[in-house]
mmCIF file of C-alpha atoms in Angstrom:
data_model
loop_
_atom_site.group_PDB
_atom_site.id
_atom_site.type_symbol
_atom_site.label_atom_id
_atom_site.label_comp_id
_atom_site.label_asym_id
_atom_site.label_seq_id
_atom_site.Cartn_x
_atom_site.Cartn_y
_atom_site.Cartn_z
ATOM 1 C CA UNK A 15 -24.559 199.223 234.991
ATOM 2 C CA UNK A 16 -26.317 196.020 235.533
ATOM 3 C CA UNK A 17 -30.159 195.560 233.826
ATOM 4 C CA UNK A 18 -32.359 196.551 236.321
ATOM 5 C CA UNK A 19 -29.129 198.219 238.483
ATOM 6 C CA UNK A 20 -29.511 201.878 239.699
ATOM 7 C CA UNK A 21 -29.884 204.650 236.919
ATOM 8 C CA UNK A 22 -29.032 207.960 236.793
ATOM 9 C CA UNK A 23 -32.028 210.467 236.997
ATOM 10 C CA UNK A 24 -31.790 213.889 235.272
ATOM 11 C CA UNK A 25 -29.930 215.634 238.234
ATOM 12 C CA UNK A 26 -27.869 213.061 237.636
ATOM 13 C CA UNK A 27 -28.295 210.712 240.838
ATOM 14 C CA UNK A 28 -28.436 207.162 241.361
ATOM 15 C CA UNK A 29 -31.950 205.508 241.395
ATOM 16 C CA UNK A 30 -33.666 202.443 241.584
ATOM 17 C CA UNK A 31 -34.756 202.055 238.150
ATOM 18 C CA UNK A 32 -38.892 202.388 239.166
ATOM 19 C CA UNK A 33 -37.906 205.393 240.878
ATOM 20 C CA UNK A 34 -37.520 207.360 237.783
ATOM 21 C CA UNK A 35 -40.550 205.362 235.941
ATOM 22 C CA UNK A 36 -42.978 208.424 235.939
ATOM 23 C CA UNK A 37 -42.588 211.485 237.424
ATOM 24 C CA UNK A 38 -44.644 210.932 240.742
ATOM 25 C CA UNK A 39 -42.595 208.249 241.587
ATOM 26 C CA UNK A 40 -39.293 210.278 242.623
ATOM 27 C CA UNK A 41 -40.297 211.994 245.839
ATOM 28 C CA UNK A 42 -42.096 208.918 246.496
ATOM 29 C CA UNK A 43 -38.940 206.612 245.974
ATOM 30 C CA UNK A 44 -36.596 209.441 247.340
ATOM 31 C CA UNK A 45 -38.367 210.589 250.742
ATOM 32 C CA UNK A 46 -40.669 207.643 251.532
ATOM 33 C CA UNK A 47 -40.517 203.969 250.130
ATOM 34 C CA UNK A 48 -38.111 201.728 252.530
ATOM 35 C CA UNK A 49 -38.008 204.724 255.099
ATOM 36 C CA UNK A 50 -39.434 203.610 258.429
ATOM 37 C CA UNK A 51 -43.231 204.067 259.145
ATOM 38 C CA UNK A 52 -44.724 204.261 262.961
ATOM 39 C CA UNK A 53 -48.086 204.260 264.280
ATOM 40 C CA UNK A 54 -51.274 202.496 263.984
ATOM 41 C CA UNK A 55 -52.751 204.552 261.693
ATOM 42 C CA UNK A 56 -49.789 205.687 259.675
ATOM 43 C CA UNK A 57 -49.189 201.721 259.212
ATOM 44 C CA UNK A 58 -53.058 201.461 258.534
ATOM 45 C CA UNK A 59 -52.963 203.756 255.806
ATOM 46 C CA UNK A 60 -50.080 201.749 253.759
ATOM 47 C CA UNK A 61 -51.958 198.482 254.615
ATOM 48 C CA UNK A 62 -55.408 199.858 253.126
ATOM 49 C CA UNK A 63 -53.360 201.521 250.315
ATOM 50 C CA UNK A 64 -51.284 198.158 249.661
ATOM 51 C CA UNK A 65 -55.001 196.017 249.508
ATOM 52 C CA UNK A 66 -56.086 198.600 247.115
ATOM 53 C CA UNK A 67 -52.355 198.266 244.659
ATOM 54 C CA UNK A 68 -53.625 194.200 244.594
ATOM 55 C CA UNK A 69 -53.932 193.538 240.937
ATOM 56 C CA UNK A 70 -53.212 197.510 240.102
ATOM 57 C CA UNK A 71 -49.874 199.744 239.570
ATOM 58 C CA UNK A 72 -49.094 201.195 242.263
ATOM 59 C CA UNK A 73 -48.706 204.416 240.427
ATOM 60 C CA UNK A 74 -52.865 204.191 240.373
ATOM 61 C CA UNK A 75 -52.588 204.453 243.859
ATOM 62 C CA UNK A 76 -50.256 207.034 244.190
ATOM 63 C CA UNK A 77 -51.977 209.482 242.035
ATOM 64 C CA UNK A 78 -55.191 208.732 244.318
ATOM 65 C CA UNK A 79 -53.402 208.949 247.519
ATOM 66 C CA UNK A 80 -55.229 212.040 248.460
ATOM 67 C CA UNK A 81 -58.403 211.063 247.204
ATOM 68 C CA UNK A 82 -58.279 207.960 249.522
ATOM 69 C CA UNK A 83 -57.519 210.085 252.443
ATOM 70 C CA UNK A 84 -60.354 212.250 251.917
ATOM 71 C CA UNK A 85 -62.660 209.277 251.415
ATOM 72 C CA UNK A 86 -61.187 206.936 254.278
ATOM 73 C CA UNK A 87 -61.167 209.751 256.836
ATOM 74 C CA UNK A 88 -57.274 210.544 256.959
ATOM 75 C CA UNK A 89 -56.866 206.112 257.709
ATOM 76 C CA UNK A 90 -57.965 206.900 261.495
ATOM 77 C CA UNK A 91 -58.526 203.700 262.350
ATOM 78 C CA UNK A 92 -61.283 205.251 265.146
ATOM 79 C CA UNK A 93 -63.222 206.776 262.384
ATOM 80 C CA UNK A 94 -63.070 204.539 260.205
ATOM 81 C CA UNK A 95 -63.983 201.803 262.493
ATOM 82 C CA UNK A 96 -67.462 203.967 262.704
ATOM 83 C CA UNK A 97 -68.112 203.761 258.691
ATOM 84 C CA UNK A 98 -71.900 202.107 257.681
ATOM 85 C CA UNK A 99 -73.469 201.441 254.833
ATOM 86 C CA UNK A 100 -74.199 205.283 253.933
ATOM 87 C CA UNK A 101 -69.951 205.262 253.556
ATOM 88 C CA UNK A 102 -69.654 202.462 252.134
ATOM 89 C CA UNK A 103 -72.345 203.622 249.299
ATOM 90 C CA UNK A 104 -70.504 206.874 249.148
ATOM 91 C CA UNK A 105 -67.084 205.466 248.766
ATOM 92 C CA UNK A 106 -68.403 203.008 245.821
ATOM 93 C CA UNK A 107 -69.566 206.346 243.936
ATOM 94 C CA UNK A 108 -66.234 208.300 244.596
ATOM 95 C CA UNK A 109 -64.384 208.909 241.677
ATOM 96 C CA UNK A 110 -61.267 209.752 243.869
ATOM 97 C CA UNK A 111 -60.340 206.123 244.947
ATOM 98 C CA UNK A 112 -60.610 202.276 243.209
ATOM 99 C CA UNK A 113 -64.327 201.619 244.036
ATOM 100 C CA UNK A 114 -63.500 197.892 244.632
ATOM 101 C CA UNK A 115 -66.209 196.712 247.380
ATOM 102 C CA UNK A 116 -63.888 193.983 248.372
ATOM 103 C CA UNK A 117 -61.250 196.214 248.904
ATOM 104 C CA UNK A 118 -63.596 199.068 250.739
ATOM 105 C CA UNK A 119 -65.083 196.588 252.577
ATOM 106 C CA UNK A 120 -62.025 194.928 253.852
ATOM 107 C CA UNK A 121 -60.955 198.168 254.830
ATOM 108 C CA UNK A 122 -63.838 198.968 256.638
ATOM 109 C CA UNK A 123 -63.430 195.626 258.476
ATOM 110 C CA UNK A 124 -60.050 195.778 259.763
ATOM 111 C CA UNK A 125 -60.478 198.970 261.289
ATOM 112 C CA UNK A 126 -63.393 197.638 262.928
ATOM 113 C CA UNK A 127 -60.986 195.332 264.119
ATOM 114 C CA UNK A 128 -57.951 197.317 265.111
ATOM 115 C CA UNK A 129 -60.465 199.726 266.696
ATOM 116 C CA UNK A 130 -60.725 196.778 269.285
ATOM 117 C CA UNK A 131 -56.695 196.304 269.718
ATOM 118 C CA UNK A 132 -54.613 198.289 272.389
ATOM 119 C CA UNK A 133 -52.989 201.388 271.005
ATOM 120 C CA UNK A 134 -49.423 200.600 269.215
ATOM 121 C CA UNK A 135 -50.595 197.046 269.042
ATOM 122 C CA UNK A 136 -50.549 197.403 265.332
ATOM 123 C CA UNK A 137 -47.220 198.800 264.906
ATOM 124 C CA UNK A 138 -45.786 195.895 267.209
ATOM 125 C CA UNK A 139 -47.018 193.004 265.489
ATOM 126 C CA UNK A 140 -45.842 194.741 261.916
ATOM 127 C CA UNK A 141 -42.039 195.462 263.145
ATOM 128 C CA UNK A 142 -41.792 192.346 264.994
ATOM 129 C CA UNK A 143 -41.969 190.477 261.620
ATOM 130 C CA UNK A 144 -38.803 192.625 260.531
ATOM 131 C CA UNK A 145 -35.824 190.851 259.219
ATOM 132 C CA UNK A 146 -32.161 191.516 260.828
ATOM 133 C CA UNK A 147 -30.849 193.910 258.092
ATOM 134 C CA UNK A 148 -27.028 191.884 258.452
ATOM 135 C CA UNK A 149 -29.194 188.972 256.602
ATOM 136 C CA UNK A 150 -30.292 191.173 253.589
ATOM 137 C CA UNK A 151 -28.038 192.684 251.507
ATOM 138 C CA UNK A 152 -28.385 195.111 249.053
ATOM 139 C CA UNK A 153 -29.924 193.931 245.460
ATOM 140 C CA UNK A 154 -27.915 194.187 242.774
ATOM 141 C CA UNK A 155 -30.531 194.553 240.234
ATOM 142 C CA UNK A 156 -34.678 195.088 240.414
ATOM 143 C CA UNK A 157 -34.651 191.514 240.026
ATOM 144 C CA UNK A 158 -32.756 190.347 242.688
ATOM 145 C CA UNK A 159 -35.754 191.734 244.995
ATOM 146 C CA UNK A 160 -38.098 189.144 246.144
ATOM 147 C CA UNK A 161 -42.291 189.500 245.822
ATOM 148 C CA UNK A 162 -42.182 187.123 248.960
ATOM 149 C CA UNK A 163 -40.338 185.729 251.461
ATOM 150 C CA UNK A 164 -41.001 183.766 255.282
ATOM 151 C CA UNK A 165 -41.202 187.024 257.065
ATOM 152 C CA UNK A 166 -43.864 188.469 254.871
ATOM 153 C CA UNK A 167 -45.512 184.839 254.694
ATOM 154 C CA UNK A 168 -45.364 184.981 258.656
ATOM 155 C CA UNK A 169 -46.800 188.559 258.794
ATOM 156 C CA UNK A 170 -49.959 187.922 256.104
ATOM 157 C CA UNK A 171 -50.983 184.680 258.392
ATOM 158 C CA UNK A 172 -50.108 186.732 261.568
ATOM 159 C CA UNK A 173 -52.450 189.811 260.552
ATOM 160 C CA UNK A 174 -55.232 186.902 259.162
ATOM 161 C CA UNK A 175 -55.375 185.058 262.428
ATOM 162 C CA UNK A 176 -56.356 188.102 264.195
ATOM 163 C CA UNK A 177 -58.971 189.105 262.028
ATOM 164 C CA UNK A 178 -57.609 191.177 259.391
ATOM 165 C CA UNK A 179 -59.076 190.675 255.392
ATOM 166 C CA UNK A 180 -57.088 191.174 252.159
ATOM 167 C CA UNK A 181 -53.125 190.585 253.057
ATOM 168 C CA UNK A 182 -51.464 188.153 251.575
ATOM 169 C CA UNK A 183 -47.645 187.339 251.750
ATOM 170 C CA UNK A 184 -47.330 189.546 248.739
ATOM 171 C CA UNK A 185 -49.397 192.592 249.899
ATOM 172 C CA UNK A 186 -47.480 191.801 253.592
ATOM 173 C CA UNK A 187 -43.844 192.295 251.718
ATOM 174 C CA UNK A 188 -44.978 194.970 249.566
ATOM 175 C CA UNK A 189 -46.113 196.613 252.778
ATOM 176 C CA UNK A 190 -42.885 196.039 254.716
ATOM 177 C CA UNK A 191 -41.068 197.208 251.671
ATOM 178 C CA UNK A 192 -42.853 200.866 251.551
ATOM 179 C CA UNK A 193 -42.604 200.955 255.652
ATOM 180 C CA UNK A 194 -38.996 200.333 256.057
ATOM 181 C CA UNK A 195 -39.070 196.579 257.501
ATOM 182 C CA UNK A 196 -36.728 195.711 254.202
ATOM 183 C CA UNK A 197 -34.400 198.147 252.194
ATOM 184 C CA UNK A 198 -34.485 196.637 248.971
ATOM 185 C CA UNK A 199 -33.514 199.649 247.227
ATOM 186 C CA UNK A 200 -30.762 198.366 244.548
ATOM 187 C CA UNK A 201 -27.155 198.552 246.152
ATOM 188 C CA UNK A 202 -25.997 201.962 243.975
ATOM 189 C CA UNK A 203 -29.452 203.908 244.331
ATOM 190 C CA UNK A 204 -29.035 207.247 246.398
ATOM 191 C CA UNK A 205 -31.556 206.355 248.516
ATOM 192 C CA UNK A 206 -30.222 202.787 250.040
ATOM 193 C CA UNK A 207 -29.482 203.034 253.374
ATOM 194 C CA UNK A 208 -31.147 206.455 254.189
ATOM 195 C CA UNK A 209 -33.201 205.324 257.078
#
């Protein structure tokens, strides 16, 4: 086994070595990170949740992924599109999410903004940033996977230019990484390929 190569969890399977970091992180690597994500608000949910991981584990998010939907409405974009100040005052006193008022703010923003787009607009401007999977293949190691690369450069300028706040090209990969653009689970992890 390679340093930072698939590891074998305790029923004895194959993971990416995060994957078996803390608890919470197992069904969360197994059922759901690189597995492909549809619809506009599914997709605005890992975008909000990705602005929030800036600067944080993303085990800090995980742990207050229910918290967030409760707060942000289930990430409808329609509702959330309809927040004012009374929710963004409530949101900076709930204990259940990061009270960042960047972050709330952006996310208050962009669905004010993708309240405005055609429905599925969202989804086709994420997937059409997708790379051809014969171009990527599998990791080796954890540190054969990139933070950034020209797709998620393209996407983070893409999502900017029509009005959406706190995506970068690093937020952008991370996103296409949990969504299924990318499978950079490491070549010997049980869960490569299972899209």
């Amino acid at each position: 086994m390679t340093a930072g190569g698939a590891i074998p969890g305790p029923d004895g399977l194959l993971r990416c070595p995060w994957g078996l970091s803390a608890p919470d992180y197992v069904t969360y690597h197994d059922e759901e990170w690189g597995r492909p994500v549809h619809g506009d608000d599914a997709l605005f949910e890992r975008l909000c949740l990705e602005a929030f991981q800036s600067g944080l584990s993303w085990i800090t998010i995980l742990r207050r992924r229910e918290g967030f939907r409760r707060a942000f409405a289930d990430f409808k974009i329609a509702s959330v599109a309809e927040f004012g100040e009374g929710d963004r005052e409530r949101l900076l006193a709930d204990e259940g999410i990061i009270r960042n008022r960047a972050k709330i703010d952006a996310t208050m923003a962009n669905a004010k903004t993708l309240a405005r787009w055609a429905p599925g607009e969202l989804d086709a401007l994420i997937w059409s940033h997708a790379p051809d999977p014969a171009t990527r293949p599998a990791p080796p190691t954890t540190a054969a996977v990139p933070a950034v690369t020209d797709e998620s450069t393209a996407l983070s300028k893409a999502l900017k230019k029509r009005g959406l706040r706190f995506i970068g090209p690093t937020t952008a990969y991370a996103l296409m990484q949990a969504c299924g653009l990318v499978d950079d689970h490491v070549a010997d992890c049980v869960a490569r390929g299972a899209r």
